mmCIF file of C-alpha atoms in Angstrom:
data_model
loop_
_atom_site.group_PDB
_atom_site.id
_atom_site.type_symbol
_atom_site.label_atom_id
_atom_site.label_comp_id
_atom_site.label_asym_id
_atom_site.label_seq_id
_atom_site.Cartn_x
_atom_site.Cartn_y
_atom_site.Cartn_z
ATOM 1 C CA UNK A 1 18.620 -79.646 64.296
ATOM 2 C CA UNK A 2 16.962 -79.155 60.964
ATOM 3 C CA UNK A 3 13.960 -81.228 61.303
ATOM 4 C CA UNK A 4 12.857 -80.080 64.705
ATOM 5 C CA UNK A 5 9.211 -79.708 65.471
ATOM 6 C CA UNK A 6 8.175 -77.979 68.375
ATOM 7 C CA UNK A 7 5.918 -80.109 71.163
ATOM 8 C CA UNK A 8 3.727 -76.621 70.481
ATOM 9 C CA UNK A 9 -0.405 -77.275 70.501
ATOM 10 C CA UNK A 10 0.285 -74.764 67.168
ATOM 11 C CA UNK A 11 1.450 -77.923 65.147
ATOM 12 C CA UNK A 12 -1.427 -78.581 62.181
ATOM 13 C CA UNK A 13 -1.275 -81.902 60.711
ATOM 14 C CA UNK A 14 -1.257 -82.625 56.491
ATOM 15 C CA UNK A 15 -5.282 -83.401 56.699
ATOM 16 C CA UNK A 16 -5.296 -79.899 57.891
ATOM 17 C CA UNK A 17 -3.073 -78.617 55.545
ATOM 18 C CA UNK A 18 -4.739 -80.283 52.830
ATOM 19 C CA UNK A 19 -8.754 -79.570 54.114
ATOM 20 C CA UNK A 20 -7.769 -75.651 54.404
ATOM 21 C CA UNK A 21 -6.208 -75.206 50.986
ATOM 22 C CA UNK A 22 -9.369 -76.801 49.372
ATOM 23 C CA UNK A 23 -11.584 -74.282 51.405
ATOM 24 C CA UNK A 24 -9.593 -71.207 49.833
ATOM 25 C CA UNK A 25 -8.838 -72.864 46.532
ATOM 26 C CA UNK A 26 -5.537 -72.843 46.319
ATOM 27 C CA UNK A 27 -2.818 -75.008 44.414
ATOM 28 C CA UNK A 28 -0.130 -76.001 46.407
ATOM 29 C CA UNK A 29 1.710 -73.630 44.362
ATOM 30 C CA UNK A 30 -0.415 -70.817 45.492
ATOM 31 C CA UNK A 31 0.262 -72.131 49.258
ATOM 32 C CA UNK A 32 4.052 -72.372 48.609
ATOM 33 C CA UNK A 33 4.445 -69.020 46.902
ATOM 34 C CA UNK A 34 2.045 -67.078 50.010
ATOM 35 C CA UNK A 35 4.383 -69.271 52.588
ATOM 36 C CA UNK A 36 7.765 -68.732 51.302
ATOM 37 C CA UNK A 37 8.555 -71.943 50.692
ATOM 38 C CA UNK A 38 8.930 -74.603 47.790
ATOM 39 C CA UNK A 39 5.909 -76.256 46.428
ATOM 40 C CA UNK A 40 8.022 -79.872 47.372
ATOM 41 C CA UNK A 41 7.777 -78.944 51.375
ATOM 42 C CA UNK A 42 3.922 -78.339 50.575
ATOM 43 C CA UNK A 43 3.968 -81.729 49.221
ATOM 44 C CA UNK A 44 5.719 -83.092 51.469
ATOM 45 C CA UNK A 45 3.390 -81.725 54.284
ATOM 46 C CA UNK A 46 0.213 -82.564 52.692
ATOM 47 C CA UNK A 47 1.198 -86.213 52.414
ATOM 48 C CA UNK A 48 1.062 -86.952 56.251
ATOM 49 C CA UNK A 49 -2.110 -86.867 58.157
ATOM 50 C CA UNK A 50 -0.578 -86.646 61.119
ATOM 51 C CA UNK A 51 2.229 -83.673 62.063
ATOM 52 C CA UNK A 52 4.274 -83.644 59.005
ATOM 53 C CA UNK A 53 7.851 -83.630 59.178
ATOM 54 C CA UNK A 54 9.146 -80.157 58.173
ATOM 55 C CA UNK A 55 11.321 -77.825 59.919
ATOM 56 C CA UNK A 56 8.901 -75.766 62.752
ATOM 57 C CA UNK A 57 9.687 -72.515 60.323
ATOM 58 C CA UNK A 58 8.371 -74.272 57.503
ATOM 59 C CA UNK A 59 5.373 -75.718 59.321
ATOM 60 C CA UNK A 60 4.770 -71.936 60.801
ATOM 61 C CA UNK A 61 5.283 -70.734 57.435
ATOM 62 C CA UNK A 62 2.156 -72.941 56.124
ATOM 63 C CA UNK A 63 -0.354 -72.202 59.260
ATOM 64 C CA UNK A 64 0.903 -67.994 58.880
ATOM 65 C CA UNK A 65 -0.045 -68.017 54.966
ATOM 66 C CA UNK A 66 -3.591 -70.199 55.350
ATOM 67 C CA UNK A 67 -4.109 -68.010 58.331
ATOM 68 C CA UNK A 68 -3.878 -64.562 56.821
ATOM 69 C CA UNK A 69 -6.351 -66.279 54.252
ATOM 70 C CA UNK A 70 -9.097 -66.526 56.591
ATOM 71 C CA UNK A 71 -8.492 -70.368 58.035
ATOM 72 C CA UNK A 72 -8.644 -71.175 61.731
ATOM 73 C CA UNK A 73 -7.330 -74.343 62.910
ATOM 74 C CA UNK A 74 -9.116 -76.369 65.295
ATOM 75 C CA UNK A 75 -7.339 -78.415 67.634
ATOM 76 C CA UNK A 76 -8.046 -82.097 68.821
ATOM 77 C CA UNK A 77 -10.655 -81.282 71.339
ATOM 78 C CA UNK A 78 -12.484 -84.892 71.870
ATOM 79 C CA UNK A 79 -13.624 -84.133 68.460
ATOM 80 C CA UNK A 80 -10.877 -84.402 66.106
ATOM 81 C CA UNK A 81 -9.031 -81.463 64.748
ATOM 82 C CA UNK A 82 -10.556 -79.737 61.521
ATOM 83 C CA UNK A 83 -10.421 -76.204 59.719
ATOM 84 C CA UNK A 84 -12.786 -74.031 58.963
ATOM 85 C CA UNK A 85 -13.808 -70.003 57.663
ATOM 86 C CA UNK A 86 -12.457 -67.623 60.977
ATOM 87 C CA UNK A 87 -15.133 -65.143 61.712
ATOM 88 C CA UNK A 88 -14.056 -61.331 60.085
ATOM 89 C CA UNK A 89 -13.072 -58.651 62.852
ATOM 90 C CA UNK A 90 -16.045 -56.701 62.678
#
């Protein structure tokens, strides 16, 4: 099925998607060129607030690249989910 989405607590939402580029300052071109994917699924992502619609490779692709840039997802906790600045290894 090509737009499957996993039932995974991994799943980010667009707001998330959207919130962590801003924090690193990237274009959504910068996002789809470190993801491996076209800057229309970025797009596309970023206009949902909830779990966007994109294939769960796509979606992966997104959280791997704004991952390896230093963003940690937070997931709906009572609080809301959010982004923010992981903590380096020391």
């Amino acid at each position: 099925m090509i737009n499957s989405k996993s039932d995974d607590y991994n799943e980010i939402t667009g707001a998330q998607i959207r919130a962590a580029r801003a924090l690193i300052r990237w274009s959504a071109k910068d996002l789809a060129k470190a993801a491996g994917i076209g800057v229309a699924t970025v797009s596309r992502a970023e206009i949902e607030d909830g779990v966007p619609s994109l294939t769960s490779a796509n979606l992966k692709a997104i959280r791997v690249a704004l991952e390896a840039s230093g963003i940690k997802f937070i997931r709906e906790n009572g609080g809301g989910v959010g982004v923010r600045f992981e903590k380096p290894i020391s």
